[in-house]
């Protein structure tokens, strides 16, 4: 058996190497709904390799056979015995299962001679769930007052030059089951969100339309409708053995978009979702889906990241900040309402002490991923032709590392 991440590079007079990856493996069926899974556990080698590369923003094309290979960059073949492929003289080749996660990008760098990608170290995407949802009034054990104005002001101040995403619900379910615009039912809450948007602190993202089972009348007649959290799941309500259709979930996202705009990302209420949810989000033009990990919807097949996690905001841990991929910090508006104005700022400071250097919204992360780095190693020097605007780059040569801004 070949050892993990074995690199071969033939002698050549070629002086330029594109710093990108072409990954070929039979497991990468282009006809499936997604590659990988939300947890990253027990995956084929190809998904481990690919999930690490897409999480870090490394330019990569992947597929089940050599048709995806244009001859550029590194050819990565996790299982060389499973397919027929040819390698031109002088082209970097990496075969075998992936090494440990912290060694994978170094293996790619060493095979290519250099690697360029957005610098994701110390990047935290902030995710606040539930503003706009009436669950705060309807679910007994979750009930709470609105977030006080002081808590919003303290949060804006704590962001500094950072940004965040608010995963909100623009449909408000009243006690009698009537659905009204959340803006009209709770104008004070939306005034604070509008203030944050006006100052550039936040983007609104999709957390379902109401956060409640789509059949509101069934919920209204249920004896446990106010006590069972399972009723407050909108994309795939637990009472359904079979997942709702793509069209049904497209309708939920579409209602959100009609009220709040196009959106970049989706978080399914209560983490209740399925393959149709991913397909629906992609069909509606969203770029990212978050459920512990991040699924990139902007790729030819929705692809789950490897190494990206979503710890709760009060679980600061320096281990997350030592990775080459971003981390998602999430919490609920209930935390700010119950614990007071100092709760979120205090935990943001704890994360900064752990190594977080940049607080971003999901749209910022999508923009970094969406502009693929175009770089090459030319006569031993890295030449960058395209990079995500406003993002620093991590530029690594075999044996040396440096970082610079995208502009420089």
CSV table of C-alpha atoms in Angstrom, one decimal, residues 48 52 86 90 160 211 261 264:
chain,number,residue,atom,x,y,z
A,48,UNK,CA,-10.9,13.9,2.8
A,52,UNK,CA,-9.5,19.9,3.0
A,86,UNK,CA,-1.6,9.3,-17.7
A,90,UNK,CA,7.5,16.8,-15.4
A,160,UNK,CA,-14.6,46.4,15.8
A,211,UNK,CA,-38.7,28.5,12.0
A,261,UNK,CA,-33.1,39.6,-0.5
A,264,UNK,CA,-25.6,33.9,0.6
